[in-house]
């Protein structure tokens, strides 16, 4: 019954026509007379039958029929149409047309009990329910059903499902009620199977397809939403083709037709573009004329990037218009109109352009409106604006203000300061309509290292504390290597002056360890407790001077059970370089940093550069004296197509101000040196680059030959750090399709180069005696224990079962220092034989390449890196995969 609307039978309201006599063939046809007008009849009685919920008078109110009034067949037909148009009735008939006793018989449309959707998985019921007209307790009409079917199909087409079908069904209930059921067959998502381009000669199909947002469906584009057919995207792609050709000089290019055909299986689309490339044009004369008195058009024309004879490029024209507008803005003309006037020479294939700068008044900032900040105080935003109310308008300062507000990190990306006309022609209003975002950060990092095993870090930061732009942070680090806690607070504007002041409190517990067999042995521990006071003042718009004072107390120790003998550090167990590091020391250090920063964003820069020169002087009291110098630099730029390139470099050097501490001992203590590895140098483990000492013990293989252990867990690997390092990184952020961008995926590829070096080579911990076995192989012997007279010591077991120390190689000691007996005694061993190797002290570069992905996942920002070390030096520890995750609040 939903297939169509039944029509009323006209025969019920019209008399049968009379027969027409045939015309004789020999006679010419007579003129046809106009039918006589029908005689009007009078309605004698009038009633309505069949109504249930609707009063008869209500039904009659939709018609013009009234008792005692004349009527014709036409008026009866119109009454039927009017009743159907009310959408209240499913069937209408009129009887009694011949007698005047008119009876209108109706059958009311049923009431909808429920609207049910079946088979819909991709579109939820609540989304479809908002779009359809049919609702429970409303009157059912077939026209509404047809409209709702079309609407549901349109919803699926917007999702790219052109094979979707909807079958409406009606289930009759008592009391003239119905359930309406829409059975949905969603079908597969319609993809773009093929894109054909006809008429292109200069550029091949692949080059042109690369310009389009729509892509052909291929297996490697599973994350891209561009493979789905979208009618709106079809028009966008035509515009993209035109833009491409216009940037290549083809000013006459046009798309003559664009057709999307659905394949017979209704699963995919084939899109065909027919194009006309036309001739390629060059720039002709490029001139500038200005109605503004301060501007010299001839001089301005010489500064443009467009030159006569270059290939025509529409993008250069747009850039030139923007450049001239910005130039006018620098001089205070906020609403300057720059109109390019094109003069095309179709014969010479040249395009001459005159840029006309319209008349404008110098404008001044009337006021600055800041809206949308519900938590952040007005002054936090206003102090980043480089213009004040009453100042002459300057477009550069507006752009700088915009970048500084974006760099705060308190508001959503793509914030812009809008310029609107003020109360007078020479007044402009700057509108900063911000949209706040979460400024609290909770960062959780987890990793795995062959040395540290599991690593967990947690940092919580509120970057806009109390809405005043203050920073409050706390961090905890826990791993097998280190445990630390840090607290910090920063006030960027002390007493509303452009002076930053901050303080940090910290306690860091660092443990270096190794494995001997399955036993974990701590080599040395460093516990640092202290504080730092920081301040910073701007010198110019881009230069800043920062100062700091650091006070820390360090306690460096070793596990006495493992590395001490008779209450003293035993180099044979710990290593000479670790024993030299023991002790407690006080560090009092003052430092400064000179900073240049022109980045357009401190959070996700895409343009600009940053340079930092820092020096720290330890020795303002305390027991440590050195000068530490560091240099950092970075540059970001947009290389086109959404690709962001960056170059980051840093380096440092420490020079001790103390006297020599002995042969083989570096004057810079091990706790004050630089270290390099994860996370700065991807592809290498924590402290995995630079000078180190590896200790390998000797063992015996299955054939009884002496060999060095190769099990990584049984090799002692101690990073010694360095007094000089350098590190550089080149990285390109890769743009993805809109689907991947919606997921928050930002992949990048990078290459890193660096090194850590320059310490004094430590002296060997021990020199082991050697001998030669029966096969002529050198065998390294254990190191014996000597007495004060440099005599080797042995031990034997006496009658009481006690071990007795002696200098006798055999027998027991007798009178006058003699040895009685021939039974060999056991030598006392100071240390099992081992080989100690000093590695990694080289300025030669280490190189790694990799790919990383930032993902704004549902549970927080996630970073995964896969890096491969290509160039290494002996002793370096490599690492392939790292990741960390966090969230915002």
mmCIF file of N, CA and C in Angstrom, residues 589-638:
data_model
loop_
_atom_site.group_PDB
_atom_site.id
_atom_site.type_symbol
_atom_site.label_atom_id
_atom_site.label_comp_id
_atom_site.label_asym_id
_atom_site.label_seq_id
_atom_site.Cartn_x
_atom_site.Cartn_y
_atom_site.Cartn_z
ATOM 1 N N UNK A 589 76.278 26.893 41.992
ATOM 2 C CA UNK A 589 76.506 27.213 40.581
ATOM 3 C C UNK A 589 75.581 28.333 40.137
ATOM 4 N N UNK A 590 76.136 29.262 39.388
ATOM 5 C CA UNK A 590 75.373 30.343 38.802
ATOM 6 C C UNK A 590 75.514 30.251 37.286
ATOM 7 N N UNK A 591 74.440 30.558 36.563
ATOM 8 C CA UNK A 591 74.497 30.435 35.118
ATOM 9 C C UNK A 591 73.593 31.428 34.429
ATOM 10 N N UNK A 592 73.753 31.526 33.106
ATOM 11 C CA UNK A 592 72.920 32.421 32.313
ATOM 12 C C UNK A 592 72.701 31.788 30.946
ATOM 13 N N UNK A 593 71.663 32.259 30.262
ATOM 14 C CA UNK A 593 71.363 31.834 28.901
ATOM 15 C C UNK A 593 70.954 33.051 28.085
ATOM 16 N N UNK A 594 71.506 33.151 26.895
ATOM 17 C CA UNK A 594 71.119 34.181 25.942
ATOM 18 C C UNK A 594 70.294 33.498 24.862
ATOM 19 N N UNK A 595 69.044 33.928 24.705
ATOM 20 C CA UNK A 595 68.078 33.200 23.882
ATOM 21 C C UNK A 595 67.553 34.106 22.779
ATOM 22 N N UNK A 596 67.555 33.571 21.553
ATOM 23 C CA UNK A 596 66.868 34.206 20.424
ATOM 24 C C UNK A 596 65.760 33.267 19.976
ATOM 25 N N UNK A 597 64.539 33.769 19.896
ATOM 26 C CA UNK A 597 63.392 32.905 19.585
ATOM 27 C C UNK A 597 62.432 33.647 18.669
ATOM 28 N N UNK A 598 62.318 33.181 17.424
ATOM 29 C CA UNK A 598 61.349 33.737 16.478
ATOM 30 C C UNK A 598 60.392 32.665 15.976
ATOM 31 N N UNK A 599 60.251 31.565 16.725
ATOM 32 C CA UNK A 599 59.346 30.498 16.332
ATOM 33 C C UNK A 599 57.912 31.003 16.343
ATOM 34 N N UNK A 600 57.112 30.530 15.374
ATOM 35 C CA UNK A 600 55.719 30.946 15.344
ATOM 36 C C UNK A 600 54.880 30.216 16.383
ATOM 37 N N UNK A 601 55.430 29.166 16.983
ATOM 38 C CA UNK A 601 54.761 28.465 18.074
ATOM 39 C C UNK A 601 55.805 27.706 18.860
ATOM 40 N N UNK A 602 55.711 27.773 20.177
ATOM 41 C CA UNK A 602 56.647 27.010 20.999
ATOM 42 C C UNK A 602 56.201 25.575 21.182
ATOM 43 N N UNK A 603 54.947 25.277 20.826
ATOM 44 C CA UNK A 603 54.412 23.939 21.014
ATOM 45 C C UNK A 603 54.606 23.084 19.762
ATOM 46 N N UNK A 604 54.114 23.568 18.620
ATOM 47 C CA UNK A 604 54.278 22.861 17.351
ATOM 48 C C UNK A 604 54.730 23.855 16.290
ATOM 49 N N UNK A 605 56.006 24.241 16.320
ATOM 50 C CA UNK A 605 56.472 25.256 15.372
ATOM 51 C C UNK A 605 56.473 24.736 13.941
ATOM 52 N N UNK A 606 56.139 25.610 13.029
ATOM 53 C CA UNK A 606 56.212 25.308 11.603
ATOM 54 C C UNK A 606 57.063 26.324 10.857
ATOM 55 N N UNK A 607 57.496 27.358 11.535
ATOM 56 C CA UNK A 607 58.346 28.372 10.904
ATOM 57 C C UNK A 607 59.099 29.100 12.012
ATOM 58 N N UNK A 608 60.250 29.642 11.639
ATOM 59 C CA UNK A 608 61.042 30.406 12.598
ATOM 60 C C UNK A 608 62.275 29.650 13.060
ATOM 61 N N UNK A 609 62.998 30.261 13.995
ATOM 62 C CA UNK A 609 64.238 29.673 14.475
ATOM 63 C C UNK A 609 64.451 30.033 15.943
ATOM 64 N N UNK A 610 65.323 29.276 16.571
ATOM 65 C CA UNK A 610 65.619 29.478 17.984
ATOM 66 C C UNK A 610 67.096 29.169 18.208
ATOM 67 N N UNK A 611 67.734 30.022 19.022
ATOM 68 C CA UNK A 611 69.148 29.852 19.341
ATOM 69 C C UNK A 611 69.349 30.129 20.825
ATOM 70 N N UNK A 612 70.126 29.268 21.496
ATOM 71 C CA UNK A 612 70.379 29.416 22.923
ATOM 72 C C UNK A 612 71.865 29.211 23.187
ATOM 73 N N UNK A 613 72.474 30.181 23.863
ATOM 74 C CA UNK A 613 73.855 30.055 24.319
ATOM 75 C C UNK A 613 73.828 30.109 25.844
ATOM 76 N N UNK A 614 74.350 29.053 26.488
ATOM 77 C CA UNK A 614 74.268 28.946 27.946
ATOM 78 C C UNK A 614 75.642 28.669 28.532
ATOM 79 N N UNK A 615 75.865 29.242 29.708
ATOM 80 C CA UNK A 615 77.066 28.946 30.484
ATOM 81 C C UNK A 615 76.697 28.846 31.965
ATOM 82 N N UNK A 616 77.336 27.876 32.634
ATOM 83 C CA UNK A 616 77.160 27.694 34.070
ATOM 84 C C UNK A 616 78.534 27.668 34.726
ATOM 85 N N UNK A 617 78.654 28.393 35.833
ATOM 86 C CA UNK A 617 79.918 28.485 36.553
ATOM 87 C C UNK A 617 79.729 27.873 37.940
ATOM 88 N N UNK A 618 80.366 26.721 38.152
ATOM 89 C CA UNK A 618 80.337 26.072 39.462
ATOM 90 C C UNK A 618 81.597 26.475 40.219
ATOM 91 N N UNK A 619 81.428 26.855 41.475
ATOM 92 C CA UNK A 619 82.569 27.286 42.262
ATOM 93 C C UNK A 619 82.288 28.500 43.096
ATOM 94 N N UNK A 620 81.058 28.965 43.082
ATOM 95 C CA UNK A 620 80.660 30.085 43.932
ATOM 96 C C UNK A 620 80.419 29.522 45.336
ATOM 97 N N UNK A 621 81.528 29.050 45.936
ATOM 98 C CA UNK A 621 81.419 28.248 47.147
ATOM 99 C C UNK A 621 81.331 26.782 46.759
ATOM 100 N N UNK A 622 81.205 25.910 47.727
ATOM 101 C CA UNK A 622 81.104 24.497 47.429
ATOM 102 C C UNK A 622 82.451 23.866 47.150
ATOM 103 N N UNK A 623 82.406 22.598 46.698
ATOM 104 C CA UNK A 623 83.629 21.827 46.479
ATOM 105 C C UNK A 623 83.850 21.450 45.030
ATOM 106 N N UNK A 624 83.031 21.941 44.111
ATOM 107 C CA UNK A 624 83.134 21.612 42.693
ATOM 108 C C UNK A 624 83.365 22.905 41.928
ATOM 109 N N UNK A 625 84.312 22.852 40.964
ATOM 110 C CA UNK A 625 84.636 24.041 40.184
ATOM 111 C C UNK A 625 84.788 23.657 38.716
ATOM 112 N N UNK A 626 83.926 24.239 37.894
ATOM 113 C CA UNK A 626 84.048 24.011 36.446
ATOM 114 C C UNK A 626 83.225 25.073 35.721
ATOM 115 N N UNK A 627 83.444 25.148 34.403
ATOM 116 C CA UNK A 627 82.651 26.004 33.519
ATOM 117 C C UNK A 627 82.016 25.102 32.474
ATOM 118 N N UNK A 628 80.703 25.164 32.372
ATOM 119 C CA UNK A 628 79.983 24.335 31.392
ATOM 120 C C UNK A 628 79.329 25.249 30.364
ATOM 121 N N UNK A 629 79.596 24.978 29.098
ATOM 122 C CA UNK A 629 79.077 25.794 28.000
ATOM 123 C C UNK A 629 78.247 24.920 27.070
ATOM 124 N N UNK A 630 77.076 25.430 26.708
ATOM 125 C CA UNK A 630 76.205 24.693 25.799
ATOM 126 C C UNK A 630 75.635 25.645 24.750
ATOM 127 N N UNK A 631 75.483 25.120 23.543
ATOM 128 C CA UNK A 631 74.896 25.871 22.436
ATOM 129 C C UNK A 631 73.792 25.016 21.817
ATOM 130 N N UNK A 632 72.617 25.616 21.598
ATOM 131 C CA UNK A 632 71.500 24.920 20.964
ATOM 132 C C UNK A 632 70.932 25.802 19.866
ATOM 133 N N UNK A 633 70.479 25.171 18.798
ATOM 134 C CA UNK A 633 69.865 25.911 17.706
ATOM 135 C C UNK A 633 68.860 25.047 16.969
ATOM 136 N N UNK A 634 67.802 25.680 16.451
ATOM 137 C CA UNK A 634 66.797 24.944 15.678
ATOM 138 C C UNK A 634 66.176 25.884 14.658
ATOM 139 N N UNK A 635 65.749 25.300 13.563
ATOM 140 C CA UNK A 635 65.095 26.070 12.506
ATOM 141 C C UNK A 635 63.990 25.210 11.909
ATOM 142 N N UNK A 636 62.822 25.834 11.686
ATOM 143 C CA UNK A 636 61.667 25.149 11.116
ATOM 144 C C UNK A 636 61.189 25.932 9.899
ATOM 145 N N UNK A 637 60.748 25.200 8.894
ATOM 146 C CA UNK A 637 60.163 25.878 7.744
ATOM 147 C C UNK A 637 59.229 24.928 6.999
ATOM 148 N N UNK A 638 58.254 25.545 6.335
ATOM 149 C CA UNK A 638 57.275 24.803 5.539
ATOM 150 C C UNK A 638 57.824 24.662 4.129
#
